[in-house]
Amino acid sequence: MSSVTDSVIFRNIFSTPAISSIWSDTQRTSYYLLFEASLASVQADIGIIPRQAADAILAFCHVTNIDFDELRIQTEKIGYPVLGVVKQIVQNVNNLQPGLGEWAHWGATTQDVTDTATILQLRDTLNLISEALEAITSDLRRLCQTHKATLMVARSNLQQAVPMTFGFKMARLLATFERHKQRLAQIKSRLLVLEFGGAAGTLATIKDGRGFECQAALAKKLGLSVPEIAWHTERDRIAEVGGFFALLTGTCSKFATDVKLMMQTEVGEVSEPFYPHRGSSSTMPQKRNPISSVYITAMGATVRQLSTALYDAMVEDHERATGPWEIEWIVLPQICTLTHASLLNTSELIAGLEVHSDAMKRNLEITRGGVVSEAVMMGLAPKLGRQFAHDLVYELCRRSVQEDLPLLTLLCADDKVRESGLSKEELEGLCDPANYTGLSEEMVDRVLAATS
């Protein structure tokens, strides 16, 4: 195999059939042909080329008519596949009538065809991304509703911090994915733009002032926006979508990292969806590894690394570049395939996530009250002063660990605490994790209301 996305064994893990099809030689070449056919069609409509030539070009522009072995040979010789495609169009149309095929590719340049095909591939990719995001956010809403009040511990620097709810944790993730949906909508208007300007982008080959008319007609036929000006060496559009994919897979990786930590044997608060032998070990029969999360984090890290190459590709020379453009050819298919695979793995993980609320409750009790020490401190603060209360509770928490006693027991026995005037019932209330989730549930409701 040359890459995991091409591997018979790994390709449906690190890619998906749908996204692989979009970034295949067949689909890319189909979009080259779509560009050429659409260009010929609109140019015939406005009188730039003969209708007979346009009809013959359209008749040939089906990917089944392309000799891919010949295209490979021509690409290796020329360095770019577009001219090899154009040569096949010209030759086959000329066979119908000498000279008729010469009207193909009229006023276009290689990068016009290549960039527009890439934009069409990215449009298809974003449609898949959008579908995945809808599935993810739908299942996250369900988790938020189901576990709005499910108590668990929040963690800071991998240490127990304060109580919260699992619904609150999932609502934060839901809000993030909703922001990604907004980013996706915003990016489309900047990304889905035609490239058609000719050699240096000036449309000099389209005579009689019909360059803009031809450009607008071609954009409309392809379902793209008209560029305000050529963007052959202005690559912000491509870099932006690469950065978006890095953000998107970064969020997937953050969630997957939390799942890995929560699946640790000693924690056991969630599990990945189970089916026989999923995540099993070759030598330790008891193991149930967080394999989906492993793949998600690996793919996310790779996308972040590859996306930086797209920023390098922005540094292009003059009006047509000598090398940076080709960086996109190398990394963009990988970024897109890995991103879609990461999203589908994340979607499956969220849809089938096993939530162990009993373990969450048990873990809240591990510190014997330490998890609510902030609540106790703030309860004592109005009487004793916040800093004094902090230092007092700090010492009692240390004793709780050293003496293996509940914090509540030490609070009730402490003279300073008694001097505060807090009753035992009030101290019991402060030591109940259920009373110190803040606005967790209300924030869940707010996120759900905003995303419904």
XYZ file of N, CA, C and O in Angstrom, residues 17-167:
604
model
N -15.896 4.966 1.908
C -16.153 4.790 0.472
C -16.653 6.069 -0.195
O -16.256 6.385 -1.326
N -17.502 6.816 0.493
C -18.075 8.028 -0.112
C -17.012 9.089 -0.361
O -16.959 9.692 -1.440
N -16.155 9.331 0.622
C -15.147 10.383 0.457
C -14.037 9.913 -0.479
O -13.470 10.710 -1.238
N -13.719 8.636 -0.457
C -12.701 8.121 -1.377
C -13.149 8.269 -2.823
O -12.342 8.567 -3.714
N -14.434 8.079 -3.054
C -14.968 8.239 -4.406
C -14.815 9.676 -4.889
O -14.452 9.924 -6.044
N -15.056 10.627 -3.992
C -14.946 12.045 -4.366
C -13.530 12.393 -4.793
O -13.319 13.157 -5.744
N -12.532 11.844 -4.103
C -11.138 12.206 -4.354
C -10.419 11.181 -5.233
O -9.192 11.147 -5.280
N -11.182 10.376 -5.950
C -10.605 9.381 -6.859
C -10.187 10.021 -8.173
O -10.646 11.116 -8.531
N -9.331 9.334 -8.922
C -8.966 9.782 -10.262
C -10.199 9.923 -11.149
O -10.303 10.854 -11.952
N -11.124 8.998 -10.980
C -12.324 9.010 -11.821
C -13.150 10.265 -11.594
O -13.580 10.930 -12.553
N -13.388 10.606 -10.320
C -14.214 11.768 -10.040
C -13.509 13.067 -10.418
O -14.122 13.991 -10.959
N -12.220 13.138 -10.128
C -11.477 14.349 -10.485
C -11.525 14.569 -11.996
O -11.790 15.676 -12.485
N -11.288 13.499 -12.753
C -11.307 13.600 -14.214
C -12.710 13.914 -14.722
O -12.879 14.670 -15.692
N -13.723 13.373 -14.060
C -15.107 13.702 -14.419
C -15.360 15.193 -14.286
O -16.066 15.798 -15.117
N -14.781 15.794 -13.254
C -14.973 17.235 -13.061
C -14.148 18.052 -14.063
O -14.562 19.149 -14.453
N -13.003 17.533 -14.478
C -12.289 18.186 -15.591
C -13.193 18.230 -16.826
O -13.310 19.263 -17.499
N -13.803 17.099 -17.104
C -14.664 16.990 -18.284
C -15.919 17.851 -18.140
O -16.388 18.451 -19.117
N -16.456 17.922 -16.911
C -17.613 18.772 -16.677
C -17.273 20.233 -16.952
O -18.064 20.973 -17.564
N -16.080 20.639 -16.522
C -15.640 22.007 -16.797
C -15.571 22.242 -18.298
O -16.101 23.243 -18.810
N -14.906 21.347 -19.012
C -14.725 21.530 -20.459
C -16.062 21.512 -21.199
O -16.288 22.310 -22.116
N -16.951 20.618 -20.802
C -18.260 20.539 -21.448
C -19.085 21.794 -21.164
O -19.733 22.347 -22.073
N -19.039 22.236 -19.905
C -19.808 23.424 -19.528
C -19.261 24.666 -20.222
O -20.029 25.539 -20.665
N -17.938 24.751 -20.301
C -17.314 25.898 -20.976
C -17.727 25.945 -22.446
O -18.124 27.006 -22.965
N -17.656 24.813 -23.112
C -18.043 24.760 -24.526
C -19.511 25.131 -24.700
O -19.883 25.863 -25.629
N -20.349 24.641 -23.798
C -21.779 24.892 -23.895
C -22.109 26.379 -23.772
O -22.846 26.940 -24.606
N -21.555 27.030 -22.748
C -21.885 28.452 -22.549
C -21.240 29.312 -23.636
O -21.816 30.341 -24.043
N -20.061 28.901 -24.105
C -19.424 29.680 -25.174
C -20.193 29.570 -26.477
O -20.248 30.537 -27.258
N -20.821 28.434 -26.706
C -21.677 28.313 -27.890
C -22.931 29.170 -27.720
O -23.396 29.806 -28.671
N -23.468 29.198 -26.510
C -24.676 29.985 -26.232
C -24.473 31.464 -26.535
O -25.400 32.151 -26.997
N -23.260 31.964 -26.255
C -23.032 33.407 -26.436
C -22.218 33.710 -27.697
O -21.765 34.837 -27.885
N -22.039 32.680 -28.529
C -21.454 32.903 -29.832
C -19.950 32.978 -29.900
O -19.388 33.505 -30.860
N -19.265 32.407 -28.911
C -17.799 32.427 -28.930
C -17.251 31.273 -29.757
O -16.249 31.421 -30.474
N -17.880 30.101 -29.666
C -17.457 28.950 -30.472
C -18.674 28.402 -31.206
O -19.823 28.661 -30.807
N -18.465 27.644 -32.280
C -19.593 27.095 -33.037
C -20.402 26.096 -32.217
O -19.845 25.308 -31.437
N -21.711 26.095 -32.413
C -22.578 25.153 -31.718
C -22.217 23.713 -32.061
O -22.250 22.821 -31.185
N -21.863 23.447 -33.291
C -21.495 22.087 -33.703
C -20.307 21.594 -32.901
O -20.264 20.429 -32.475
N -19.330 22.466 -32.684
C -18.153 22.083 -31.892
C -18.544 21.798 -30.452
O -18.097 20.807 -29.850
N -19.395 22.658 -29.896
C -19.823 22.464 -28.505
C -20.558 21.144 -28.339
O -20.330 20.399 -27.373
N -21.444 20.830 -29.267
C -22.205 19.576 -29.176
C -21.281 18.366 -29.237
O -21.472 17.383 -28.499
N -20.276 18.438 -30.102
C -19.338 17.321 -30.226
C -18.479 17.187 -28.966
O -18.188 16.068 -28.509
N -18.078 18.311 -28.407
C -17.292 18.283 -27.163
C -18.125 17.701 -26.029
O -17.658 16.848 -25.266
N -19.379 18.161 -25.926
C -20.272 17.629 -24.879
C -20.474 16.125 -25.031
O -20.489 15.389 -24.042
N -20.608 15.679 -26.251
C -20.851 14.246 -26.491
C -19.679 13.388 -26.030
O -19.873 12.253 -25.571
N -18.457 13.943 -26.147
C -17.292 13.161 -25.737
C -17.032 13.233 -24.235
O -16.464 12.288 -23.668
N -17.452 14.297 -23.579
C -17.016 14.565 -22.195
C -17.715 13.694 -21.157
O -18.442 14.181 -20.267
N -17.501 12.411 -21.267
C -17.926 11.441 -20.259
C -16.702 10.640 -19.864
O -15.902 10.249 -20.727
N -16.557 10.393 -18.596
C -15.310 9.803 -18.107
C -15.061 8.422 -18.692
O -13.902 7.975 -18.794
N -16.105 7.748 -19.109
C -15.937 6.425 -19.717
C -15.213 6.507 -21.060
O -14.717 5.492 -21.572
N -15.168 7.702 -21.643
C -14.472 7.875 -22.923
C -12.973 8.143 -22.760
O -12.245 8.183 -23.754
N -12.542 8.333 -21.521
C -11.139 8.660 -21.280
C -10.291 7.402 -21.221
O -10.641 6.422 -20.539
N -9.179 7.432 -21.918
C -8.183 6.357 -21.855
C -7.241 6.708 -20.703
O -6.360 7.551 -20.846
N -7.432 6.054 -19.553
C -6.661 6.415 -18.359
C -5.191 6.001 -18.458
O -4.325 6.657 -17.880
N -4.912 4.949 -19.175
C -3.505 4.583 -19.374
C -2.788 5.664 -20.170
O -1.660 6.065 -19.847
N -3.421 6.145 -21.211
C -2.841 7.228 -22.002
C -2.750 8.510 -21.172
O -1.758 9.253 -21.264
N -3.760 8.753 -20.353
C -3.745 9.952 -19.504
C -2.586 9.895 -18.510
O -1.922 10.908 -18.258
N -2.335 8.709 -17.971
C -1.204 8.554 -17.052
C 0.116 8.858 -17.765
O 0.966 9.590 -17.239
N 0.260 8.315 -18.952
C 1.491 8.538 -19.723
C 1.675 10.020 -20.017
O 2.774 10.580 -19.851
N 0.614 10.678 -20.443
C 0.688 12.102 -20.766
C 0.972 12.949 -19.511
O 1.723 13.927 -19.561
N 0.375 12.551 -18.399
C 0.600 13.288 -17.157
C 2.047 13.170 -16.699
O 2.662 14.158 -16.267
N 2.590 11.980 -16.783
C 3.994 11.783 -16.410
C 4.919 12.581 -17.328
O 5.961 13.078 -16.890
N 4.548 12.711 -18.599
C 5.360 13.454 -19.561
C 5.216 14.962 -19.368
O 6.208 15.700 -19.289
N 3.952 15.432 -19.256
C 3.678 16.878 -19.203
C 3.867 17.434 -17.789
O 4.404 18.527 -17.605
N 3.424 16.669 -16.824
C 3.470 17.120 -15.438
C 2.105 17.448 -14.869
O 1.946 17.564 -13.653
N 1.096 17.598 -15.726
C -0.258 17.926 -15.308
C -1.238 17.068 -16.087
O -1.037 16.821 -17.281
N -2.348 16.647 -15.475
C -3.297 15.790 -16.196
C -4.249 16.540 -17.116
O -4.807 15.939 -18.038
N -4.466 17.839 -16.894
C -5.491 18.547 -17.663
C -5.189 18.543 -19.154
O -6.072 18.271 -19.980
N -3.961 18.856 -19.522
C -3.629 18.882 -20.945
C -3.828 17.511 -21.578
O -4.271 17.404 -22.737
N -3.529 16.457 -20.838
C -3.763 15.110 -21.350
C -5.239 14.865 -21.625
O -5.604 14.226 -22.627
N -6.113 15.380 -20.760
C -7.552 15.266 -20.977
C -7.966 16.079 -22.204
O -8.719 15.607 -23.067
N -7.470 17.306 -22.276
C -7.819 18.183 -23.410
C -7.379 17.556 -24.724
O -8.110 17.590 -25.719
N -6.188 16.968 -24.747
C -5.704 16.317 -25.964
C -6.638 15.206 -26.417
O -6.885 15.046 -27.626
N -7.168 14.435 -25.467
C -8.088 13.362 -25.844
C -9.398 13.928 -26.384
O -9.982 13.383 -27.331
N -9.870 15.026 -25.787
C -11.084 15.664 -26.310
C -10.850 16.134 -27.745
O -11.631 15.839 -28.655
N -9.761 16.874 -27.938
C -9.455 17.432 -29.258
C -9.314 16.335 -30.304
O -9.897 16.397 -31.401
N -8.552 15.309 -29.969
C -8.311 14.228 -30.934
C -9.608 13.532 -31.322
O -9.863 13.289 -32.521
N -10.434 13.210 -30.339
C -11.658 12.463 -30.644
C -12.682 13.309 -31.378
O -13.385 12.810 -32.271
N -12.776 14.595 -31.038
C -13.720 15.463 -31.749
C -13.209 15.755 -33.155
O -13.989 15.803 -34.123
N -11.907 15.911 -33.285
C -11.334 16.109 -34.636
C -11.559 14.897 -35.524
O -11.625 15.028 -36.755
N -11.645 13.724 -34.922
C -11.917 12.523 -35.714
C -13.307 12.571 -36.344
O -13.562 11.933 -37.374
N -14.213 13.319 -35.696
C -15.554 13.480 -36.259
C -15.527 14.450 -37.438
O -16.173 14.218 -38.464
N -14.780 15.528 -37.222
C -14.635 16.535 -38.287
C -13.342 17.287 -38.030
O -13.178 17.889 -36.972
N -12.418 17.247 -38.953
C -11.124 17.903 -38.743
C -11.291 19.368 -38.330
O -12.065 20.116 -38.935
N -10.593 19.730 -37.252
C -10.586 21.102 -36.766
C -11.664 21.427 -35.753
O -11.585 22.437 -35.042
N -12.674 20.560 -35.667
C -13.790 20.848 -34.765
C -13.354 20.811 -33.297
O -13.829 21.597 -32.465
N -12.451 19.890 -32.985
C -11.998 19.760 -31.606
C -11.113 20.894 -31.130
O -10.894 21.053 -29.923
N -10.622 21.714 -32.066
C -9.727 22.808 -31.690
C -10.442 23.880 -30.855
O -9.783 24.735 -30.244
N -11.779 23.844 -30.853
C -12.542 24.816 -30.064
C -12.621 24.431 -28.582
O -13.131 25.215 -27.767
N -12.135 23.271 -28.230
C -12.153 22.847 -26.813
C -11.184 23.685 -25.990
O -10.168 24.166 -26.499
N -11.533 23.871 -24.721
C -10.623 24.531 -23.764
C -10.374 25.995 -24.164
O -9.340 26.568 -23.852
N -11.345 26.605 -24.860
C -11.158 27.941 -25.449
C -11.074 29.008 -24.335
O -12.002 29.224 -23.586
N -9.891 29.641 -24.255
C -9.697 30.728 -23.288
C -9.367 30.273 -21.885
O -9.189 31.108 -20.982
N -9.276 28.970 -21.680
C -8.994 28.443 -20.341
C -7.525 28.087 -20.204
O -6.796 27.968 -21.189
N -7.092 27.903 -18.962
C -5.754 27.415 -18.682
C -5.850 26.231 -17.737
O -6.906 26.008 -17.107
N -4.774 25.483 -17.629
C -4.773 24.273 -16.814
C -5.285 24.531 -15.402
O -6.090 23.766 -14.862
N -4.826 25.629 -14.799
C -5.210 25.854 -13.406
C -6.678 26.210 -13.268
O -7.286 25.925 -12.236
N -7.272 26.826 -14.289
C -8.712 27.074 -14.246
C -9.472 25.759 -14.055
O -10.380 25.659 -13.224
N -9.095 24.786 -14.859
C -9.777 23.489 -14.814
C -9.484 22.781 -13.493
O -10.399 22.271 -12.819
N -8.226 22.754 -13.101
C -7.825 22.036 -11.895
C -8.457 22.639 -10.649
O -9.024 21.920 -9.805
N -8.365 23.961 -10.520
C -8.930 24.611 -9.322
C -10.438 24.441 -9.253
O -11.001 24.188 -8.177
N -11.104 24.586 -10.377
C -12.560 24.441 -10.363
C -12.957 23.019 -10.014
O -13.902 22.796 -9.235
N -12.248 22.040 -10.557
C -12.522 20.642 -10.192
C -12.307 20.427 -8.701
O -13.101 19.741 -8.035
N -11.249 21.011 -8.149
C -10.987 20.888 -6.711
C -12.114 21.496 -5.898
O -12.548 20.926 -4.882
N -12.604 22.646 -6.331
C -13.717 23.287 -5.626
C -14.960 22.401 -5.669
O -15.693 22.280 -4.671
N -15.214 21.763 -6.806
C -16.365 20.860 -6.906
C -16.182 19.643 -5.999
O -17.148 19.167 -5.374
N -14.962 19.140 -5.915
C -14.690 18.040 -4.986
C -14.878 18.492 -3.536
O -15.419 17.745 -2.705
N -14.442 19.699 -3.225
C -14.628 20.225 -1.874
C -16.112 20.454 -1.577
O -16.561 20.264 -0.444
N -16.873 20.873 -2.586
C -18.316 21.025 -2.379
C -18.944 19.688 -1.997
O -19.749 19.618 -1.048
N -18.587 18.642 -2.722
C -19.097 17.306 -2.385
C -18.645 16.885 -0.990
O -19.408 16.274 -0.224
N -17.398 17.208 -0.668
C -16.857 16.872 0.650
C -17.638 17.579 1.751
O -18.012 16.969 2.763
N -17.891 18.863 1.565
C -18.625 19.626 2.582
C -20.045 19.116 2.749
O -20.608 19.188 3.850
N -20.637 18.579 1.688
C -21.962 17.972 1.825
C -21.912 16.760 2.746
O -22.803 16.565 3.593
N -20.874 15.950 2.594
C -20.702 14.803 3.498
C -20.432 15.261 4.924
O -20.961 14.688 5.892
N -19.607 16.286 5.060
C -19.298 16.826 6.386
C -20.571 17.326 7.055
O -20.818 17.093 8.246
N -21.399 18.015 6.287
C -22.655 18.552 6.821
C -23.565 17.432 7.311
O -24.171 17.530 8.388
N -23.668 16.359 6.543
C -24.488 15.215 6.952
C -23.976 14.612 8.254
O -24.762 14.280 9.157
N -22.661 14.481 8.373
C -22.063 13.919 9.584
C -22.317 14.820 10.784
O -22.620 14.343 11.889
N -22.198 16.121 10.579
C -22.435 17.064 11.678
C -23.886 17.005 12.147
O -24.159 17.119 13.355
N -24.810 16.844 11.224
C -26.217 16.732 11.615
C -26.441 15.505 12.483
O -27.172 15.557 13.483
N -25.844 14.388 12.107
C -25.989 13.155 12.893
C -25.361 13.317 14.278
O -25.943 12.916 15.290
N -24.185 13.925 14.327
C -23.487 14.123 15.597
C -24.303 15.015 16.530
O -24.517 14.688 17.705
N -24.772 16.139 16.023
C -25.494 17.067 16.891
C -26.850 16.493 17.321
O -27.301 16.748 18.445
N -27.467 15.700 16.471
C -28.731 15.064 16.850
C -28.533 14.111 18.020
O -29.294 14.134 19.003
N -27.496 13.285 17.947
C -27.234 12.336 19.039
C -26.730 13.041 20.290
O -27.006 12.594 21.417
N -26.005 14.121 20.127
C -25.569 14.879 21.299
C -26.755 15.517 22.016
O -26.785 15.572 23.258
N -27.734 16.005 21.260
C -28.928 16.556 21.907
C -29.623 15.501 22.751
O -30.084 15.780 23.868
N -29.668 14.284 22.222
C -30.288 13.189 22.985
C -29.518 12.926 24.280
O -30.125 12.768 25.354
N -28.194 12.880 24.202
C -27.384 12.650 25.401
C -27.566 13.785 26.407
O -27.633 13.544 27.624
N -27.643 15.004 25.909
C -27.838 16.151 26.804
C -29.160 16.036 27.556
O -29.223 16.292 28.768
N -30.205 15.683 26.832
C -31.527 15.571 27.458
C -31.579 14.419 28.457
O -32.104 14.563 29.566
N -31.000 13.286 28.064
C -31.035 12.105 28.924
C -30.221 12.309 30.197
O -30.629 11.867 31.280
N -29.100 12.988 30.083
C -28.169 13.080 31.217
C -28.012 14.499 31.743
O -26.991 14.837 32.350
N -29.054 15.301 31.545
C -28.993 16.681 32.016
C -28.678 16.753 33.506
O -27.931 17.626 33.951
N -29.216 15.825 34.286
C -29.035 15.850 35.742
C -28.152 14.720 36.248
O -28.049 14.513 37.474
N -27.496 13.976 35.361
C -26.647 12.858 35.796
C -25.361 13.396 36.424
O -24.521 13.979 35.744
N -25.225 13.184 37.724
C -24.082 13.732 38.460
C -22.779 13.052 38.086
O -22.731 11.822 37.904
N -21.725 13.845 37.965
C -20.377 13.315 37.776
C -19.395 14.366 38.271
O -19.789 15.476 38.651
N -18.133 14.022 38.244
C -17.115 14.962 38.692
C -16.476 15.666 37.497
O -16.208 15.049 36.465
N -16.276 16.961 37.622
C -15.468 17.702 36.657
C -14.006 17.537 37.040
O -13.690 17.338 38.222
N -13.116 17.625 36.060
C -11.702 17.393 36.339
C -10.851 18.553 35.845
O -11.093 19.103 34.770
N -9.869 18.901 36.632
C -8.928 19.979 36.324
C -7.521 19.452 36.534
O -7.212 18.930 37.608
N -6.664 19.564 35.500
C -5.321 18.995 35.562
C -5.350 17.517 35.931
O -4.511 17.013 36.681
N -6.379 16.826 35.393
C -6.600 15.394 35.611
C -6.951 15.035 37.049
O -6.981 13.858 37.412
N -7.240 16.055 37.863
C -7.639 15.825 39.253
C -9.117 16.157 39.402
O -9.664 16.985 38.670
N -9.772 15.498 40.370
C -11.169 15.830 40.625
C -11.275 17.290 41.038
O -10.494 17.791 41.845
N -12.261 17.978 40.472
C -12.425 19.409 40.736
C -13.701 19.662 41.530
O -13.670 19.733 42.768
N -14.826 19.776 40.839
C -16.117 20.019 41.484
C -17.173 19.170 40.783
O -16.934 18.647 39.697
N -18.347 19.046 41.388
C -19.407 18.293 40.713
C -19.953 19.054 39.511
O -19.921 20.281 39.447
N -20.435 18.301 38.545
C -21.180 18.850 37.408
C -22.116 17.736 36.949
O -22.282 16.734 37.641
N -22.728 17.888 35.786
C -23.536 16.803 35.242
C -22.939 16.358 33.912
O -22.259 17.139 33.226
N -23.207 15.118 33.560
C -22.713 14.612 32.276
C -23.394 15.352 31.123
O -22.786 15.570 30.070
N -24.639 15.744 31.331
C -25.318 16.531 30.319
C -24.614 17.848 30.052
O -24.544 18.308 28.905
